[in-house]
Structures are given as structure tokens and as C-alpha cells.
Amino acid sequence: MNTNHKSQKRQLRVLTAIPKLKRAIAEIRARGETIALVPTMGALHEGHLSLVRLAAKRADRVIVSIFVNPTQFAPHEDLNTYPRTFAADQAALEETATDIIWAPSVATMYPEGFATRVVPEGAATVGLEDKFRPHFFAGVATVVAKLLIQCEPDVALFGEKDYQQLKVVTQLARDLSLPTKIVAGPIIREPDGLALSSRNRYLSPPERATAPVLHRVLKECAAAIAAGKPLGSALRHGRETITKTGFALDYLEARDAETLVPVGTSSSGKIRLLVAARIGTTRLIDNVGV
Ligand code: AMP
């Protein structure tokens, strides 16, 4: 890794056109430097910034993409109201080691006549997010494949917050022979346990007060399972608590931590507990390891 640049002042560049991005990447490569990519939809918070810090440790140059990807939203979902806070995002990234913000328009990513989709299987079809958001993973896989091809990173950072997505993207990079190493970052939480999310700003004060129940239940379930309680009764109790608290539960599941297939007993390999639930109009997801 070339460390000369660390003494130079970084200049954060905002790029929106593919030829300019390719030119910037060619300059970086000509200096023999490595590149890390952090894909985001903006509305940046500490979870995103933690990935940027990991990225800076893994490569000489950091690209953060900001793109609210329409193809991963269903028509009834929150594409139009999804928070767009570009000026604040840029200001936050100025304080980090980011070199380039890659902020393409929808027309740049999906020009007139765009007709290709990457449709993942495996971890993308295990009946978790895919069951409740059937559009989601083809949209994610298509945009992530494009971002990885556009930015040519050596490493790309994804949060464990979106655990199923992390598994899908890892498989995608492997299956498409992309030369990028996918690296996971841990979930960053509020002091009360709520996982940071761009969607948390939708929560009313009472909803915000209730939201940490999800993490509390995950932790309690994980502890009970680790202590030998049967999976079925631990999950049943967890589902009851979540529902009684006022959430509409989509799922609380125990899955194999690698393949995300259902686990029958607590004695199989590593287990991940994953939850998705709606409070008011906001849908929250979270997960923990057992
Ligand atoms: P998003 O902007 O929601 O698409 O998220 C962009 C990246 O940030 C994804 O890899 C997410 O998994 C990651 N991320 C979102 N929230 C968190 C969090 N609380 N902790 C760690 N990573 C996160």
C-alpha cells in the first residue's frame, strides 16, 4: 500500500459522470494505489461512516457511492420519500478519508433502453427479506454489480445490518468473478440498542421509544438459545414479545449464519437471528449472532 498521500491534504471530489469516474480511477491506478468502495443510498449516519473508516484502513483511496436505487423499491415502498440529504452527506464525508463521492443520476445508472437485470438465487431466495420485498434483491444485485464494475474497487464494504444483502453481494462477487473482496462491517447501534438506519428518522417519538425492543428480543433469544433453550420456544416467545409491543412482525427467524437456510435445532453450525417488523409505517430490520 502506498502511504505517501497520507501526508497530502485530501480533496473530496463529487463525480456524477462515468467518463470522469473512469479518469479518476485510472489516475489512482497509475499511482499504484488501491481503491475501497462503500456503496450507500445517502442519508448518512455513523453506520455508514464506520464503513468509510474501515475502507480507509483497507485501501489507499476511498470512493463512497450515493445513489437511491429505484429498482430495489416496490411501487408501494418509500422511494419518493426516502431521505435525500446530499449537502449534509458531503459535509460528513469531508471529515473522513473519502476521496470521491460517486453520485450518478438515475439516467446515468439506467439510461433509456436499459434492459439487463442480475437476479440472485441462493441466499436471496431463503424466505426472509425476499419474501416480503420480492423486488429487492434483483434491484440490489443489479446496482451493486454496476457499482463494482464502474468503480473497480479492490475491496467493497457492506454492513452486517443488512445481513442477507451482505451474503447475496458476497455470492454475487464470487459468481461473476469480480475482482473485489467483499468485507463486512459490524452493526452500529444507538446507546439503547436500536440499529442505526436512514429510516429511523421516520419514527415518531413513541415509535422511537418502542423500536429498541427488536434488539432486546434478539439479544434475549440469542442468550436463551446459547444457554440450550430449544429454538422453537425461544423464537415463539420472542415473536410474542415483539407483537405485544405493537409491531407488525414480518419475521423473526433463526438461520444458518452462512447459507441463511433454516436451522432445525440449536446444535447445528453457527446461527444468526434475523428480524423484520413494522412500527407504524416504518419497517425496521436487525440481526445478531448466537
Ligand atoms: P444504505 O444506505 O441503507 O443502503 O446502507 C449502505 C451500507 O451501510 C450498507 O452496506 C448497510 O448495511 C450499511 N449500514 C446501514 N446501517 C448500518 C449500521 N447501523 N451499522 C453498520 N452498517 C450499516
Short mmCIF file of C-alpha atoms and ligand atoms in Angstrom, two decimals:
data_model
loop_
_atom_site.label_atom_id
_atom_site.label_comp_id
_atom_site.label_asym_id
_atom_site.label_seq_id
_atom_site.Cartn_x
_atom_site.Cartn_y
_atom_site.Cartn_z
CA MET A 1 0.00 0.00 0.00
CA ASN A 2 1.29 3.43 -0.97
CA THR A 3 1.22 5.74 2.04
CA ASN A 4 2.68 8.93 0.54
CA HIS A 5 -0.74 10.51 0.08
CA LYS A 6 -1.47 10.33 3.81
CA SER A 7 0.59 13.46 4.34
CA GLN A 8 -1.18 15.28 1.48
CA LYS A 9 -4.45 17.11 2.05
CA ARG A 10 -7.26 15.08 0.56
CA GLN A 11 -9.62 16.80 -1.79
CA LEU A 12 -13.10 15.32 -1.83
CA ARG A 13 -14.40 15.21 -5.39
CA VAL A 14 -18.04 14.74 -6.32
CA LEU A 15 -18.37 12.88 -9.62
CA THR A 16 -21.60 12.24 -11.48
CA ALA A 17 -20.49 11.07 -14.95
CA ILE A 18 -18.93 7.71 -15.84
CA PRO A 19 -16.09 9.09 -18.05
CA LYS A 20 -14.91 11.37 -15.20
CA LEU A 21 -15.10 8.47 -12.74
CA LYS A 22 -13.08 6.24 -15.07
CA ARG A 23 -10.48 9.01 -15.48
CA ALA A 24 -10.15 9.43 -11.72
CA ILE A 25 -9.80 5.65 -11.26
CA ALA A 26 -7.14 5.49 -14.00
CA GLU A 27 -5.16 8.24 -12.18
CA ILE A 28 -5.36 6.33 -8.90
CA ARG A 29 -4.27 3.11 -10.59
CA ALA A 30 -1.44 4.90 -12.41
CA ARG A 31 -0.05 5.83 -8.98
CA GLY A 32 -0.22 2.17 -7.97
CA GLU A 33 -2.85 2.86 -5.30
CA THR A 34 -5.69 0.62 -4.18
CA ILE A 35 -9.39 1.51 -4.01
CA ALA A 36 -12.14 0.75 -1.49
CA LEU A 37 -15.82 1.34 -2.29
CA VAL A 38 -18.61 1.99 0.23
CA PRO A 39 -21.99 1.78 -1.55
CA THR A 40 -24.77 3.80 0.13
CA MET A 41 -28.13 5.38 -0.55
CA GLY A 42 -27.08 8.53 1.32
CA ALA A 43 -28.79 9.96 4.43
CA LEU A 44 -25.50 9.03 6.03
CA HIS A 45 -25.16 8.12 9.70
CA GLU A 46 -22.47 6.62 11.93
CA GLY A 47 -23.16 3.15 10.47
CA HIS A 48 -22.12 4.37 7.02
CA LEU A 49 -19.21 6.38 8.42
CA SER A 50 -17.91 3.33 10.28
CA LEU A 51 -17.72 1.54 6.91
CA VAL A 52 -15.83 4.53 5.47
CA ARG A 53 -13.30 4.26 8.31
CA LEU A 54 -12.88 0.54 7.67
CA ALA A 55 -12.48 1.30 3.96
CA ALA A 56 -9.68 3.78 4.67
CA LYS A 57 -7.83 1.07 6.58
CA ARG A 58 -8.16 -1.40 3.70
CA ALA A 59 -7.13 0.76 0.73
CA ASP A 60 -5.28 3.93 -0.29
CA ARG A 61 -8.33 5.65 -1.78
CA VAL A 62 -11.97 5.59 -0.74
CA ILE A 63 -14.97 6.00 -3.01
CA VAL A 64 -18.40 6.42 -1.38
CA SER A 65 -21.30 5.97 -3.77
CA ILE A 66 -24.55 7.77 -3.03
CA PHE A 67 -27.41 6.51 -5.16
CA VAL A 68 -31.01 5.91 -4.14
CA ASN A 69 -31.61 2.89 -6.34
CA PRO A 70 -35.16 2.90 -7.72
CA THR A 71 -35.05 -0.74 -8.86
CA GLN A 72 -34.88 -2.09 -5.31
CA PHE A 73 -38.09 -0.34 -4.24
CA ALA A 74 -41.55 -1.80 -4.94
CA PRO A 75 -44.19 0.67 -6.19
CA HIS A 76 -45.81 0.87 -2.71
CA GLU A 77 -42.47 1.43 -0.93
CA ASP A 78 -40.78 4.66 0.15
CA LEU A 79 -38.68 5.59 -2.93
CA ASN A 80 -40.17 9.08 -3.22
CA THR A 81 -39.93 9.89 0.47
CA TYR A 82 -36.58 8.19 1.09
CA PRO A 83 -34.42 10.86 2.81
CA ARG A 84 -32.12 12.71 0.41
CA THR A 85 -29.60 14.83 2.31
CA PHE A 86 -26.73 15.29 -0.14
CA ALA A 87 -25.28 18.51 1.32
CA ALA A 88 -25.14 17.03 4.84
CA ASP A 89 -23.73 13.75 3.46
CA GLN A 90 -20.97 15.63 1.63
CA ALA A 91 -20.16 17.65 4.76
CA ALA A 92 -19.94 14.44 6.83
CA LEU A 93 -17.68 12.79 4.27
CA GLU A 94 -15.41 15.88 4.19
CA GLU A 95 -14.47 14.89 7.76
CA THR A 96 -13.44 11.37 6.66
CA ALA A 97 -10.76 9.93 4.39
CA THR A 98 -13.16 9.82 1.42
CA ASP A 99 -11.58 10.83 -1.90
CA ILE A 100 -14.54 10.54 -4.27
CA ILE A 101 -18.30 10.70 -3.89
CA TRP A 102 -19.77 8.81 -6.81
CA ALA A 103 -23.26 10.26 -7.19
CA PRO A 104 -24.71 9.20 -10.55
CA SER A 105 -28.21 10.23 -11.61
CA VAL A 106 -30.91 7.64 -12.30
CA ALA A 107 -30.46 8.37 -16.02
CA THR A 108 -26.73 7.62 -15.77
CA MET A 109 -27.35 4.31 -14.00
CA TYR A 110 -30.41 3.29 -16.01
CA PRO A 111 -30.33 5.11 -19.35
CA GLU A 112 -33.22 4.87 -21.80
CA GLY A 113 -33.35 1.30 -23.11
CA PHE A 114 -31.66 -0.31 -20.08
CA ALA A 115 -32.69 -3.98 -20.24
CA THR A 116 -30.46 -6.12 -18.01
CA ARG A 117 -31.11 -7.49 -14.53
CA VAL A 118 -28.92 -9.54 -12.23
CA VAL A 119 -31.24 -11.99 -10.45
CA PRO A 120 -29.55 -13.68 -7.48
CA GLU A 121 -30.56 -17.05 -6.06
CA GLY A 122 -29.10 -18.88 -3.04
CA ALA A 123 -29.21 -16.58 -0.01
CA ALA A 124 -31.54 -14.27 -1.98
CA THR A 125 -34.32 -16.89 -2.01
CA VAL A 126 -34.46 -18.21 1.56
CA GLY A 127 -37.76 -16.57 2.57
CA LEU A 128 -36.54 -13.60 4.63
CA GLU A 129 -36.40 -10.13 3.00
CA ASP A 130 -37.10 -11.76 -0.36
CA LYS A 131 -40.49 -12.99 0.90
CA PHE A 132 -41.63 -9.52 1.94
CA ARG A 133 -39.79 -7.48 -0.71
CA PRO A 134 -39.80 -9.64 -3.86
CA HIS A 135 -38.28 -6.80 -5.95
CA PHE A 136 -35.47 -6.15 -3.58
CA PHE A 137 -32.54 -8.44 -4.30
CA ALA A 138 -32.63 -8.25 -8.10
CA GLY A 139 -32.55 -4.46 -7.69
CA VAL A 140 -29.69 -4.63 -5.20
CA ALA A 141 -27.69 -7.20 -7.20
CA THR A 142 -28.07 -5.21 -10.42
CA VAL A 143 -26.99 -1.92 -8.88
CA VAL A 144 -24.15 -3.45 -6.85
CA ALA A 145 -22.83 -5.29 -9.92
CA LYS A 146 -22.89 -1.96 -11.81
CA LEU A 147 -21.18 -0.06 -8.98
CA LEU A 148 -18.45 -2.71 -8.66
CA ILE A 149 -17.83 -2.66 -12.42
CA GLN A 150 -17.88 1.15 -12.53
CA CYS A 151 -15.59 1.74 -9.54
CA GLU A 152 -13.29 -1.31 -9.96
CA PRO A 153 -12.55 -1.46 -6.21
CA ASP A 154 -10.11 -3.87 -4.57
CA VAL A 155 -12.47 -4.07 -1.59
CA ALA A 156 -16.09 -3.10 -1.04
CA LEU A 157 -17.56 -2.63 2.44
CA PHE A 158 -21.06 -3.72 3.41
CA GLY A 159 -22.74 -3.58 6.82
CA GLU A 160 -23.95 -6.63 8.72
CA LYS A 161 -27.07 -4.54 9.41
CA ASP A 162 -28.34 -5.81 6.04
CA TYR A 163 -27.17 -9.35 6.73
CA GLN A 164 -28.99 -11.14 3.91
CA GLN A 165 -27.83 -8.45 1.47
CA LEU A 166 -24.24 -8.97 2.64
CA LYS A 167 -24.49 -12.70 1.86
CA VAL A 168 -26.12 -12.03 -1.53
CA VAL A 169 -23.45 -9.49 -2.52
CA THR A 170 -20.61 -11.77 -1.39
CA GLN A 171 -22.01 -14.57 -3.58
CA LEU A 172 -22.56 -12.16 -6.48
CA ALA A 173 -18.92 -11.02 -6.50
CA ARG A 174 -17.79 -14.64 -6.43
CA ASP A 175 -20.25 -15.86 -9.09
CA LEU A 176 -19.50 -13.02 -11.53
CA SER A 177 -15.71 -13.38 -11.00
CA LEU A 178 -15.48 -9.76 -9.94
CA PRO A 179 -12.01 -8.97 -8.59
CA THR A 180 -13.40 -7.20 -5.49
CA LYS A 181 -13.13 -8.58 -1.96
CA ILE A 182 -16.38 -8.05 -0.06
CA VAL A 183 -15.70 -7.03 3.55
CA ALA A 184 -18.34 -6.88 6.31
CA GLY A 185 -18.63 -4.13 8.93
CA PRO A 186 -20.34 -4.64 12.31
CA ILE A 187 -23.74 -3.11 13.13
CA ILE A 188 -23.52 0.34 14.71
CA ARG A 189 -26.26 0.98 17.29
CA GLU A 190 -27.76 3.77 19.34
CA PRO A 191 -26.93 3.55 23.08
CA ASP A 192 -30.34 1.88 23.63
CA GLY A 193 -29.56 -0.84 21.07
CA LEU A 194 -31.55 0.40 18.08
CA ALA A 195 -29.52 -0.27 14.92
CA LEU A 196 -28.77 2.98 13.10
CA SER A 197 -30.78 3.29 9.90
CA SER A 198 -31.62 6.09 7.49
CA ARG A 199 -35.25 5.10 8.07
CA ASN A 200 -35.10 5.74 11.85
CA ARG A 201 -35.85 9.41 11.12
CA TYR A 202 -39.38 8.34 10.08
CA LEU A 203 -40.12 7.19 13.66
CA SER A 204 -42.45 9.31 15.83
CA PRO A 205 -41.21 9.83 19.42
CA PRO A 206 -43.37 6.97 20.81
CA GLU A 207 -42.29 4.67 17.96
CA ARG A 208 -38.67 5.62 18.57
CA ALA A 209 -39.12 4.72 22.25
CA THR A 210 -40.51 1.27 21.30
CA ALA A 211 -38.04 0.49 18.49
CA PRO A 212 -35.17 -0.86 20.70
CA VAL A 213 -37.42 -3.80 21.65
CA LEU A 214 -36.31 -5.51 18.45
CA HIS A 215 -32.67 -5.62 19.52
CA ARG A 216 -33.59 -6.53 23.09
CA VAL A 217 -35.62 -9.52 21.88
CA LEU A 218 -32.82 -10.60 19.54
CA LYS A 219 -30.33 -10.48 22.40
CA GLU A 220 -32.66 -12.35 24.79
CA CYS A 221 -33.38 -15.03 22.17
CA ALA A 222 -29.68 -15.42 21.38
CA ALA A 223 -28.85 -15.79 25.08
CA ALA A 224 -31.65 -18.33 25.62
CA ILE A 225 -30.57 -20.41 22.60
CA ALA A 226 -26.91 -20.24 23.65
CA ALA A 227 -28.00 -21.48 27.09
CA GLY A 228 -29.65 -24.51 25.49
CA LYS A 229 -33.31 -23.44 25.26
CA PRO A 230 -34.99 -25.09 22.23
CA LEU A 231 -35.07 -22.79 19.18
CA GLY A 232 -38.80 -23.14 18.68
CA SER A 233 -39.82 -21.92 22.12
CA ALA A 234 -37.18 -19.15 22.21
CA LEU A 235 -38.46 -17.81 18.87
CA ARG A 236 -42.11 -18.20 19.86
CA HIS A 237 -41.53 -16.15 22.99
CA GLY A 238 -39.58 -13.52 21.02
CA ARG A 239 -42.30 -13.24 18.37
CA GLU A 240 -44.95 -12.81 21.08
CA THR A 241 -42.99 -10.03 22.78
CA ILE A 242 -42.47 -8.15 19.50
CA THR A 243 -46.12 -8.42 18.53
CA LYS A 244 -47.39 -7.48 22.01
CA THR A 245 -45.21 -4.36 21.95
CA GLY A 246 -47.18 -3.10 18.95
CA PHE A 247 -45.07 -4.16 15.97
CA ALA A 248 -46.45 -5.90 12.90
CA LEU A 249 -43.93 -8.72 12.67
CA ASP A 250 -42.76 -9.85 9.24
CA TYR A 251 -40.34 -12.48 10.59
CA LEU A 252 -38.16 -13.49 13.50
CA GLU A 253 -36.07 -16.43 12.32
CA ALA A 254 -33.03 -18.47 13.29
CA ARG A 255 -30.93 -19.26 10.25
CA ASP A 256 -27.59 -20.80 9.37
CA ALA A 257 -25.23 -17.83 9.61
CA GLU A 258 -23.61 -18.60 6.24
CA THR A 259 -26.30 -20.03 3.97
CA LEU A 260 -29.32 -18.47 5.73
CA VAL A 261 -31.26 -21.73 5.38
CA PRO A 262 -33.49 -22.64 8.34
CA VAL A 263 -31.84 -24.42 11.26
CA GLY A 264 -33.80 -27.23 12.84
CA THR A 265 -32.04 -27.48 16.18
CA SER A 266 -29.73 -25.31 18.21
CA SER A 267 -26.99 -27.94 17.84
CA SER A 268 -26.22 -27.24 14.12
CA GLY A 269 -23.47 -24.81 12.97
CA LYS A 270 -23.35 -21.03 13.61
CA ILE A 271 -26.76 -19.40 13.97
CA ARG A 272 -27.90 -15.89 13.07
CA LEU A 273 -31.18 -14.48 14.34
CA LEU A 274 -32.86 -12.10 11.93
CA VAL A 275 -35.90 -9.90 12.43
CA ALA A 276 -38.05 -7.55 10.34
CA ALA A 277 -41.03 -5.71 11.77
CA ARG A 278 -43.12 -2.67 11.04
CA ILE A 279 -43.96 0.00 13.57
CA GLY A 280 -46.47 2.49 12.22
CA THR A 281 -45.40 2.93 8.60
CA THR A 282 -41.70 2.27 9.21
CA ARG A 283 -40.13 -1.11 8.53
CA LEU A 284 -37.09 -1.99 10.64
CA ILE A 285 -34.66 -4.90 10.27
CA ASP A 286 -31.98 -6.18 12.62
CA ASN A 287 -29.96 -9.29 13.37
CA VAL A 288 -27.48 -10.79 15.87
CA GLY A 289 -25.22 -13.82 16.01
CA VAL A 290 -25.89 -16.54 18.62
P1 AMP B 1 -27.96 2.02 2.87
O1 AMP B 1 -27.57 3.44 2.66
O2 AMP B 1 -29.05 1.82 3.88
O3 AMP B 1 -28.17 1.27 1.58
O4 AMP B 1 -26.70 1.33 3.55
C1 AMP B 1 -25.44 1.39 2.96
C2 AMP B 1 -24.50 0.48 3.70
O5 AMP B 1 -24.42 0.87 5.06
C3 AMP B 1 -24.97 -0.99 3.68
O6 AMP B 1 -23.86 -1.84 3.50
C4 AMP B 1 -25.57 -1.15 5.05
O7 AMP B 1 -25.55 -2.48 5.52
C5 AMP B 1 -24.65 -0.26 5.88
N1 AMP B 1 -25.31 0.13 7.12
C6 AMP B 1 -26.54 0.69 7.28
N2 AMP B 1 -26.82 0.85 8.59
C7 AMP B 1 -25.76 0.36 9.28
C8 AMP B 1 -25.45 0.23 10.66
N3 AMP B 1 -26.29 0.61 11.62
N4 AMP B 1 -24.26 -0.32 11.01
C9 AMP B 1 -23.38 -0.74 10.06
N5 AMP B 1 -23.62 -0.64 8.73
C10 AMP B 1 -24.79 -0.10 8.35
#
